[in-house]
Amino acid sequence: MSAEYDVGVVGAGILGLAHAYHLARRGQRVLVLERHRRAQGASVRNFGMIWPIGQPLGPLFHLANRSRDFWLEVLRASGLWHRQSGSLHLAYHDDEAQVLREFAAESAGSPRHCELWSPLQVAARFPAIVQANLRAALWSPAELAVDPREIIAELPGWLSHAHGVDFEFGTTVLGHDLPRVGTTSGEKRVRRLVVCTGADFRDLAPEAFRDAGLIPCKLQMMRSQPFGDRFRLDTHLAAGLTLCHYASFANCPTLPALAKRFDAELPEHRRLGIHVLVSQNGRGELTLGDSHEYGDAIGPFDDPKIDALILDYLRTFLAVPDLEIQSRWNGIYVKHPTEAFVIARPAPDVVAVTGVGGAGMTLSFGLAEKVVNEMFA
């Protein structure tokens, strides 16, 4: 039987690592249990965008900004690659530009700092962006870029060295009756348990999540060859379709009319939940995507038509020299129809956190702080 820990964390994805970080900062002795040799879920299958601009003003935007502050603290201390990249939303039609104006007006005087740029301003800073028919752009300086695969691979070592967190990889949790936790590598003893198992949320808390209303979502994504310094984007990019995806744009008065036009002109993109984002990591690789298929529409096989539609739309706003797609994959996360995340308490001293949808990287450290504070309140 192992030594007793103050808290066990199940899952070494970004939510599990963020909880381990906050717990260790409180002086807790933490054990993280991960079934794989390295986390393989949504935490390594995303863009690496810390994306406050996607969260609506109010508590969620505050949570995203709080998370961003912790990200910078962790990234600077660990020495892991990151860039304060900001983000740029591009408008190639008058109705898209109008939504950007409405968003900028709502943001004025708020903590969400952004500004409208002219096509000339865009061309001066980001020459690879397609200039033909560009009407306007929305610049936000807040967003960060990380490489999710590097983060998930390297943060455990830093947490272990800097904060004394213990990790056991290749260890599946079979059940729990605190202080006992049954695993494939023997029984562990913990006083509290935090479950961060992503799309596998039912495994350790089936009753707690039985009626939670969580819906799985499958995304298809791609990554380019490494460009090194030959092609530097140095910001996150989005275009018109993205305006209909994030809740932060929901209050823009003309957004419904824009969505109606997209339904008529890009019906396949809309049916498959395609909106196109671009990020770039330290090696110059571009991460491109994505699509959104929900519930019963999800199948095990990827659809090459989806990748083609993503690349078609990409070419309307970004000119990439000699683009080669070197890897393709899908990811699955779960989300709630109305809530930004779901916290369940299936047993005394056990908390399970999931349902962050596509905002896991953005909300992770802020959400973990909230959960840990409530644990010790």
PDB file of N, CA and C in Angstrom, residues 95-177:
ATOM      1  N   ASP A  95     -21.238  42.692 -43.918  1.00  0.00           N
ATOM      2  CA  ASP A  95     -21.958  42.251 -42.725  1.00  0.00           C
ATOM      3  C   ASP A  95     -20.997  41.707 -41.664  1.00  0.00           C
ATOM      4  N   GLU A  96     -19.895  41.097 -42.088  1.00  0.00           N
ATOM      5  CA  GLU A  96     -18.885  40.648 -41.132  1.00  0.00           C
ATOM      6  C   GLU A  96     -18.214  41.850 -40.459  1.00  0.00           C
ATOM      7  N   ALA A  97     -17.903  42.873 -41.253  1.00  0.00           N
ATOM      8  CA  ALA A  97     -17.297  44.077 -40.691  1.00  0.00           C
ATOM      9  C   ALA A  97     -18.230  44.763 -39.705  1.00  0.00           C
ATOM     10  N   GLN A  98     -19.518  44.717 -39.991  1.00  0.00           N
ATOM     11  CA  GLN A  98     -20.485  45.328 -39.081  1.00  0.00           C
ATOM     12  C   GLN A  98     -20.509  44.586 -37.741  1.00  0.00           C
ATOM     13  N   VAL A  99     -20.457  43.273 -37.753  1.00  0.00           N
ATOM     14  CA  VAL A  99     -20.402  42.515 -36.504  1.00  0.00           C
ATOM     15  C   VAL A  99     -19.148  42.886 -35.715  1.00  0.00           C
ATOM     16  N   LEU A 100     -18.031  43.049 -36.401  1.00  0.00           N
ATOM     17  CA  LEU A 100     -16.800  43.455 -35.704  1.00  0.00           C
ATOM     18  C   LEU A 100     -16.958  44.834 -35.075  1.00  0.00           C
ATOM     19  N   ARG A 101     -17.619  45.748 -35.772  1.00  0.00           N
ATOM     20  CA  ARG A 101     -17.847  47.082 -35.199  1.00  0.00           C
ATOM     21  C   ARG A 101     -18.720  46.984 -33.953  1.00  0.00           C
ATOM     22  N   GLU A 102     -19.746  46.160 -34.019  1.00  0.00           N
ATOM     23  CA  GLU A 102     -20.632  46.002 -32.857  1.00  0.00           C
ATOM     24  C   GLU A 102     -19.885  45.373 -31.678  1.00  0.00           C
ATOM     25  N   PHE A 103     -19.031  44.415 -31.966  1.00  0.00           N
ATOM     26  CA  PHE A 103     -18.251  43.771 -30.915  1.00  0.00           C
ATOM     27  C   PHE A 103     -17.302  44.784 -30.269  1.00  0.00           C
ATOM     28  N   ALA A 104     -16.636  45.601 -31.098  1.00  0.00           N
ATOM     29  CA  ALA A 104     -15.719  46.611 -30.571  1.00  0.00           C
ATOM     30  C   ALA A 104     -16.464  47.633 -29.725  1.00  0.00           C
ATOM     31  N   ALA A 105     -17.680  48.000 -30.149  1.00  0.00           N
ATOM     32  CA  ALA A 105     -18.470  48.964 -29.373  1.00  0.00           C
ATOM     33  C   ALA A 105     -18.861  48.381 -28.018  1.00  0.00           C
ATOM     34  N   GLU A 106     -19.263  47.111 -27.989  1.00  0.00           N
ATOM     35  CA  GLU A 106     -19.608  46.466 -26.721  1.00  0.00           C
ATOM     36  C   GLU A 106     -18.386  46.380 -25.802  1.00  0.00           C
ATOM     37  N   SER A 107     -17.209  46.212 -26.390  1.00  0.00           N
ATOM     38  CA  SER A 107     -15.992  46.037 -25.604  1.00  0.00           C
ATOM     39  C   SER A 107     -15.451  47.351 -25.043  1.00  0.00           C
ATOM     40  N   ALA A 108     -15.867  48.465 -25.620  1.00  0.00           N
ATOM     41  CA  ALA A 108     -15.327  49.758 -25.202  1.00  0.00           C
ATOM     42  C   ALA A 108     -15.571  49.980 -23.713  1.00  0.00           C
ATOM     43  N   GLY A 109     -14.529  50.341 -23.002  1.00  0.00           N
ATOM     44  CA  GLY A 109     -14.653  50.593 -21.571  1.00  0.00           C
ATOM     45  C   GLY A 109     -14.690  49.355 -20.710  1.00  0.00           C
ATOM     46  N   SER A 110     -14.550  48.175 -21.318  1.00  0.00           N
ATOM     47  CA  SER A 110     -14.575  46.911 -20.576  1.00  0.00           C
ATOM     48  C   SER A 110     -13.148  46.375 -20.455  1.00  0.00           C
ATOM     49  N   PRO A 111     -12.956  45.289 -19.700  1.00  0.00           N
ATOM     50  CA  PRO A 111     -11.613  44.685 -19.635  1.00  0.00           C
ATOM     51  C   PRO A 111     -11.194  43.992 -20.932  1.00  0.00           C
ATOM     52  N   ARG A 112     -12.102  43.875 -21.885  1.00  0.00           N
ATOM     53  CA  ARG A 112     -11.794  43.209 -23.150  1.00  0.00           C
ATOM     54  C   ARG A 112     -11.240  44.245 -24.123  1.00  0.00           C
ATOM     55  N   HIS A 113      -9.933  44.337 -24.206  1.00  0.00           N
ATOM     56  CA  HIS A 113      -9.292  45.360 -25.020  1.00  0.00           C
ATOM     57  C   HIS A 113      -9.142  44.858 -26.458  1.00  0.00           C
ATOM     58  N   CYS A 114      -9.724  45.587 -27.372  1.00  0.00           N
ATOM     59  CA  CYS A 114      -9.593  45.249 -28.789  1.00  0.00           C
ATOM     60  C   CYS A 114      -9.781  46.514 -29.599  1.00  0.00           C
ATOM     61  N   GLU A 115      -9.377  46.458 -30.855  1.00  0.00           N
ATOM     62  CA  GLU A 115      -9.519  47.629 -31.710  1.00  0.00           C
ATOM     63  C   GLU A 115      -9.735  47.196 -33.150  1.00  0.00           C
ATOM     64  N   LEU A 116     -10.446  48.041 -33.881  1.00  0.00           N
ATOM     65  CA  LEU A 116     -10.676  47.795 -35.300  1.00  0.00           C
ATOM     66  C   LEU A 116      -9.476  48.265 -36.105  1.00  0.00           C
ATOM     67  N   TRP A 117      -9.088  47.442 -37.064  1.00  0.00           N
ATOM     68  CA  TRP A 117      -7.984  47.794 -37.963  1.00  0.00           C
ATOM     69  C   TRP A 117      -8.506  47.929 -39.386  1.00  0.00           C
ATOM     70  N   SER A 118      -7.863  48.810 -40.126  1.00  0.00           N
ATOM     71  CA  SER A 118      -8.146  48.948 -41.554  1.00  0.00           C
ATOM     72  C   SER A 118      -7.355  47.896 -42.333  1.00  0.00           C
ATOM     73  N   PRO A 119      -7.727  47.641 -43.575  1.00  0.00           N
ATOM     74  CA  PRO A 119      -6.941  46.724 -44.401  1.00  0.00           C
ATOM     75  C   PRO A 119      -5.467  47.135 -44.514  1.00  0.00           C
ATOM     76  N   LEU A 120      -5.194  48.433 -44.556  1.00  0.00           N
ATOM     77  CA  LEU A 120      -3.806  48.882 -44.642  1.00  0.00           C
ATOM     78  C   LEU A 120      -3.022  48.524 -43.384  1.00  0.00           C
ATOM     79  N   GLN A 121      -3.656  48.653 -42.222  1.00  0.00           N
ATOM     80  CA  GLN A 121      -2.984  48.265 -40.980  1.00  0.00           C
ATOM     81  C   GLN A 121      -2.676  46.766 -40.971  1.00  0.00           C
ATOM     82  N   VAL A 122      -3.614  45.979 -41.450  1.00  0.00           N
ATOM     83  CA  VAL A 122      -3.410  44.527 -41.506  1.00  0.00           C
ATOM     84  C   VAL A 122      -2.255  44.203 -42.443  1.00  0.00           C
ATOM     85  N   ALA A 123      -2.251  44.794 -43.618  1.00  0.00           N
ATOM     86  CA  ALA A 123      -1.212  44.504 -44.608  1.00  0.00           C
ATOM     87  C   ALA A 123       0.174  44.886 -44.102  1.00  0.00           C
ATOM     88  N   ALA A 124       0.260  45.960 -43.345  1.00  0.00           N
ATOM     89  CA  ALA A 124       1.561  46.415 -42.854  1.00  0.00           C
ATOM     90  C   ALA A 124       2.145  45.444 -41.836  1.00  0.00           C
ATOM     91  N   ARG A 125       1.292  44.809 -41.059  1.00  0.00           N
ATOM     92  CA  ARG A 125       1.803  43.933 -40.006  1.00  0.00           C
ATOM     93  C   ARG A 125       1.803  42.465 -40.405  1.00  0.00           C
ATOM     94  N   PHE A 126       0.815  42.045 -41.196  1.00  0.00           N
ATOM     95  CA  PHE A 126       0.675  40.625 -41.538  1.00  0.00           C
ATOM     96  C   PHE A 126       0.506  40.480 -43.048  1.00  0.00           C
ATOM     97  N   PRO A 127       1.585  40.535 -43.798  1.00  0.00           N
ATOM     98  CA  PRO A 127       1.491  40.564 -45.262  1.00  0.00           C
ATOM     99  C   PRO A 127       0.957  39.284 -45.884  1.00  0.00           C
ATOM    100  N   ALA A 128       0.951  38.169 -45.157  1.00  0.00           N
ATOM    101  CA  ALA A 128       0.448  36.923 -45.738  1.00  0.00           C
ATOM    102  C   ALA A 128      -1.071  36.877 -45.793  1.00  0.00           C
ATOM    103  N   ILE A 129      -1.734  37.795 -45.138  1.00  0.00           N
ATOM    104  CA  ILE A 129      -3.197  37.805 -45.152  1.00  0.00           C
ATOM    105  C   ILE A 129      -3.698  38.300 -46.501  1.00  0.00           C
ATOM    106  N   VAL A 130      -4.691  37.607 -47.042  1.00  0.00           N
ATOM    107  CA  VAL A 130      -5.265  37.964 -48.342  1.00  0.00           C
ATOM    108  C   VAL A 130      -5.880  39.360 -48.257  1.00  0.00           C
ATOM    109  N   GLN A 131      -5.466  40.233 -49.163  1.00  0.00           N
ATOM    110  CA  GLN A 131      -5.936  41.622 -49.143  1.00  0.00           C
ATOM    111  C   GLN A 131      -7.187  41.851 -49.992  1.00  0.00           C
ATOM    112  N   ALA A 132      -7.372  41.024 -51.000  1.00  0.00           N
ATOM    113  CA  ALA A 132      -8.525  41.231 -51.886  1.00  0.00           C
ATOM    114  C   ALA A 132      -9.818  41.160 -51.102  1.00  0.00           C
ATOM    115  N   ASN A 133     -10.622  42.226 -51.199  1.00  0.00           N
ATOM    116  CA  ASN A 133     -11.950  42.327 -50.580  1.00  0.00           C
ATOM    117  C   ASN A 133     -11.914  42.422 -49.050  1.00  0.00           C
ATOM    118  N   LEU A 134     -10.738  42.566 -48.445  1.00  0.00           N
ATOM    119  CA  LEU A 134     -10.684  42.711 -46.994  1.00  0.00           C
ATOM    120  C   LEU A 134     -11.328  44.036 -46.595  1.00  0.00           C
ATOM    121  N   ARG A 135     -12.306  43.968 -45.705  1.00  0.00           N
ATOM    122  CA  ARG A 135     -13.034  45.164 -45.282  1.00  0.00           C
ATOM    123  C   ARG A 135     -12.484  45.744 -43.979  1.00  0.00           C
ATOM    124  N   ALA A 136     -12.172  44.870 -43.028  1.00  0.00           N
ATOM    125  CA  ALA A 136     -11.732  45.340 -41.713  1.00  0.00           C
ATOM    126  C   ALA A 136     -11.207  44.142 -40.939  1.00  0.00           C
ATOM    127  N   ALA A 137     -10.643  44.414 -39.780  1.00  0.00           N
ATOM    128  CA  ALA A 137     -10.173  43.347 -38.897  1.00  0.00           C
ATOM    129  C   ALA A 137     -10.310  43.810 -37.454  1.00  0.00           C
ATOM    130  N   LEU A 138     -10.401  42.846 -36.566  1.00  0.00           N
ATOM    131  CA  LEU A 138     -10.478  43.125 -35.134  1.00  0.00           C
ATOM    132  C   LEU A 138      -9.231  42.554 -34.476  1.00  0.00           C
ATOM    133  N   TRP A 139      -8.440  43.428 -33.867  1.00  0.00           N
ATOM    134  CA  TRP A 139      -7.205  43.016 -33.207  1.00  0.00           C
ATOM    135  C   TRP A 139      -7.415  42.962 -31.700  1.00  0.00           C
ATOM    136  N   SER A 140      -6.974  41.864 -31.095  1.00  0.00           N
ATOM    137  CA  SER A 140      -6.974  41.722 -29.639  1.00  0.00           C
ATOM    138  C   SER A 140      -5.574  41.298 -29.211  1.00  0.00           C
ATOM    139  N   PRO A 141      -4.977  41.976 -28.229  1.00  0.00           N
ATOM    140  CA  PRO A 141      -3.617  41.618 -27.809  1.00  0.00           C
ATOM    141  C   PRO A 141      -3.560  40.531 -26.744  1.00  0.00           C
ATOM    142  N   ALA A 142      -4.690  40.043 -26.262  1.00  0.00           N
ATOM    143  CA  ALA A 142      -4.710  39.222 -25.047  1.00  0.00           C
ATOM    144  C   ALA A 142      -4.317  37.761 -25.262  1.00  0.00           C
ATOM    145  N   GLU A 143      -4.515  37.223 -26.441  1.00  0.00           N
ATOM    146  CA  GLU A 143      -4.408  35.789 -26.633  1.00  0.00           C
ATOM    147  C   GLU A 143      -2.956  35.310 -26.612  1.00  0.00           C
ATOM    148  N   LEU A 144      -2.780  34.076 -26.132  1.00  0.00           N
ATOM    149  CA  LEU A 144      -1.466  33.452 -26.039  1.00  0.00           C
ATOM    150  C   LEU A 144      -1.411  32.225 -26.939  1.00  0.00           C
ATOM    151  N   ALA A 145      -0.208  31.894 -27.393  1.00  0.00           N
ATOM    152  CA  ALA A 145       0.030  30.675 -28.170  1.00  0.00           C
ATOM    153  C   ALA A 145       0.968  29.765 -27.397  1.00  0.00           C
ATOM    154  N   VAL A 146       0.605  28.477 -27.314  1.00  0.00           N
ATOM    155  CA  VAL A 146       1.476  27.443 -26.768  1.00  0.00           C
ATOM    156  C   VAL A 146       1.411  26.252 -27.714  1.00  0.00           C
ATOM    157  N   ASP A 147       2.323  25.315 -27.541  1.00  0.00           N
ATOM    158  CA  ASP A 147       2.251  24.059 -28.280  1.00  0.00           C
ATOM    159  C   ASP A 147       1.651  23.027 -27.325  1.00  0.00           C
ATOM    160  N   PRO A 148       0.403  22.599 -27.546  1.00  0.00           N
ATOM    161  CA  PRO A 148      -0.248  21.721 -26.566  1.00  0.00           C
ATOM    162  C   PRO A 148       0.474  20.405 -26.346  1.00  0.00           C
ATOM    163  N   ARG A 149       1.103  19.875 -27.397  1.00  0.00           N
ATOM    164  CA  ARG A 149       1.810  18.601 -27.233  1.00  0.00           C
ATOM    165  C   ARG A 149       3.034  18.775 -26.327  1.00  0.00           C
ATOM    166  N   GLU A 150       3.727  19.890 -26.494  1.00  0.00           N
ATOM    167  CA  GLU A 150       4.880  20.166 -25.637  1.00  0.00           C
ATOM    168  C   GLU A 150       4.425  20.430 -24.200  1.00  0.00           C
ATOM    169  N   ILE A 151       3.354  21.179 -24.056  1.00  0.00           N
ATOM    170  CA  ILE A 151       2.853  21.511 -22.713  1.00  0.00           C
ATOM    171  C   ILE A 151       2.510  20.249 -21.940  1.00  0.00           C
ATOM    172  N   ILE A 152       1.742  19.357 -22.554  1.00  0.00           N
ATOM    173  CA  ILE A 152       1.293  18.155 -21.864  1.00  0.00           C
ATOM    174  C   ILE A 152       2.451  17.197 -21.605  1.00  0.00           C
ATOM    175  N   ALA A 153       3.463  17.222 -22.471  1.00  0.00           N
ATOM    176  CA  ALA A 153       4.618  16.362 -22.264  1.00  0.00           C
ATOM    177  C   ALA A 153       5.566  16.884 -21.193  1.00  0.00           C
ATOM    178  N   GLU A 154       5.729  18.207 -21.113  1.00  0.00           N
ATOM    179  CA  GLU A 154       6.776  18.781 -20.273  1.00  0.00           C
ATOM    180  C   GLU A 154       6.300  19.331 -18.934  1.00  0.00           C
ATOM    181  N   LEU A 155       5.044  19.743 -18.837  1.00  0.00           N
ATOM    182  CA  LEU A 155       4.586  20.321 -17.566  1.00  0.00           C
ATOM    183  C   LEU A 155       4.670  19.339 -16.391  1.00  0.00           C
ATOM    184  N   PRO A 156       4.381  18.044 -16.574  1.00  0.00           N
ATOM    185  CA  PRO A 156       4.511  17.141 -15.429  1.00  0.00           C
ATOM    186  C   PRO A 156       5.909  17.155 -14.812  1.00  0.00           C
ATOM    187  N   GLY A 157       6.943  17.172 -15.632  1.00  0.00           N
ATOM    188  CA  GLY A 157       8.299  17.206 -15.097  1.00  0.00           C
ATOM    189  C   GLY A 157       8.562  18.468 -14.298  1.00  0.00           C
ATOM    190  N   TRP A 158       8.069  19.602 -14.799  1.00  0.00           N
ATOM    191  CA  TRP A 158       8.256  20.858 -14.069  1.00  0.00           C
ATOM    192  C   TRP A 158       7.455  20.863 -12.769  1.00  0.00           C
ATOM    193  N   LEU A 159       6.222  20.378 -12.809  1.00  0.00           N
ATOM    194  CA  LEU A 159       5.418  20.313 -11.584  1.00  0.00           C
ATOM    195  C   LEU A 159       6.080  19.415 -10.543  1.00  0.00           C
ATOM    196  N   SER A 160       6.678  18.344 -11.005  1.00  0.00           N
ATOM    197  CA  SER A 160       7.362  17.440 -10.093  1.00  0.00           C
ATOM    198  C   SER A 160       8.586  18.111  -9.478  1.00  0.00           C
ATOM    199  N   HIS A 161       9.383  18.762 -10.329  1.00  0.00           N
ATOM    200  CA  HIS A 161      10.623  19.379  -9.851  1.00  0.00           C
ATOM    201  C   HIS A 161      10.353  20.622  -9.008  1.00  0.00           C
ATOM    202  N   ALA A 162       9.449  21.484  -9.486  1.00  0.00           N
ATOM    203  CA  ALA A 162       9.258  22.786  -8.838  1.00  0.00           C
ATOM    204  C   ALA A 162       8.265  22.745  -7.690  1.00  0.00           C
ATOM    205  N   HIS A 163       7.316  21.795  -7.735  1.00  0.00           N
ATOM    206  CA  HIS A 163       6.241  21.805  -6.741  1.00  0.00           C
ATOM    207  C   HIS A 163       6.044  20.472  -6.033  1.00  0.00           C
ATOM    208  N   GLY A 164       6.886  19.509  -6.312  1.00  0.00           N
ATOM    209  CA  GLY A 164       6.821  18.249  -5.581  1.00  0.00           C
ATOM    210  C   GLY A 164       5.637  17.369  -5.906  1.00  0.00           C
ATOM    211  N   VAL A 165       5.006  17.571  -7.063  1.00  0.00           N
ATOM    212  CA  VAL A 165       3.872  16.735  -7.464  1.00  0.00           C
ATOM    213  C   VAL A 165       4.384  15.385  -7.947  1.00  0.00           C
ATOM    214  N   ASP A 166       3.790  14.311  -7.472  1.00  0.00           N
ATOM    215  CA  ASP A 166       4.140  12.966  -7.932  1.00  0.00           C
ATOM    216  C   ASP A 166       3.210  12.536  -9.061  1.00  0.00           C
ATOM    217  N   PHE A 167       3.770  11.807 -10.030  1.00  0.00           N
ATOM    218  CA  PHE A 167       2.997  11.323 -11.167  1.00  0.00           C
ATOM    219  C   PHE A 167       3.174   9.822 -11.292  1.00  0.00           C
ATOM    220  N   GLU A 168       2.094   9.144 -11.637  1.00  0.00           N
ATOM    221  CA  GLU A 168       2.156   7.737 -12.020  1.00  0.00           C
ATOM    222  C   GLU A 168       1.441   7.593 -13.361  1.00  0.00           C
ATOM    223  N   PHE A 169       2.239   7.410 -14.422  1.00  0.00           N
ATOM    224  CA  PHE A 169       1.671   7.217 -15.758  1.00  0.00           C
ATOM    225  C   PHE A 169       1.469   5.725 -16.004  1.00  0.00           C
ATOM    226  N   GLY A 170       0.623   5.412 -16.977  1.00  0.00           N
ATOM    227  CA  GLY A 170       0.306   4.016 -17.251  1.00  0.00           C
ATOM    228  C   GLY A 170      -0.461   3.368 -16.112  1.00  0.00           C
ATOM    229  N   THR A 171      -1.212   4.177 -15.373  1.00  0.00           N
ATOM    230  CA  THR A 171      -1.958   3.696 -14.208  1.00  0.00           C
ATOM    231  C   THR A 171      -3.422   4.077 -14.351  1.00  0.00           C
ATOM    232  N   THR A 172      -4.280   3.081 -14.496  1.00  0.00           N
ATOM    233  CA  THR A 172      -5.710   3.312 -14.639  1.00  0.00           C
ATOM    234  C   THR A 172      -6.388   3.225 -13.280  1.00  0.00           C
ATOM    235  N   VAL A 173      -7.220   4.209 -12.977  1.00  0.00           N
ATOM    236  CA  VAL A 173      -8.003   4.180 -11.744  1.00  0.00           C
ATOM    237  C   VAL A 173      -9.240   3.318 -11.981  1.00  0.00           C
ATOM    238  N   LEU A 174      -9.431   2.333 -11.121  1.00  0.00           N
ATOM    239  CA  LEU A 174     -10.535   1.380 -11.271  1.00  0.00           C
ATOM    240  C   LEU A 174     -11.747   1.740 -10.416  1.00  0.00           C
ATOM    241  N   GLY A 175     -11.516   2.437  -9.324  1.00  0.00           N
ATOM    242  CA  GLY A 175     -12.608   2.819  -8.436  1.00  0.00           C
ATOM    243  C   GLY A 175     -12.048   3.512  -7.216  1.00  0.00           C
ATOM    244  N   HIS A 176     -12.952   4.053  -6.398  1.00  0.00           N
ATOM    245  CA  HIS A 176     -12.497   4.783  -5.220  1.00  0.00           C
ATOM    246  C   HIS A 176     -13.512   4.657  -4.088  1.00  0.00           C
ATOM    247  N   ASP A 177     -12.986   4.541  -2.896  1.00  0.00           N
ATOM    248  CA  ASP A 177     -13.749   4.601  -1.650  1.00  0.00           C
ATOM    249  C   ASP A 177     -12.788   5.200  -0.635  1.00  0.00           C
TER     250      ASP A 177
END
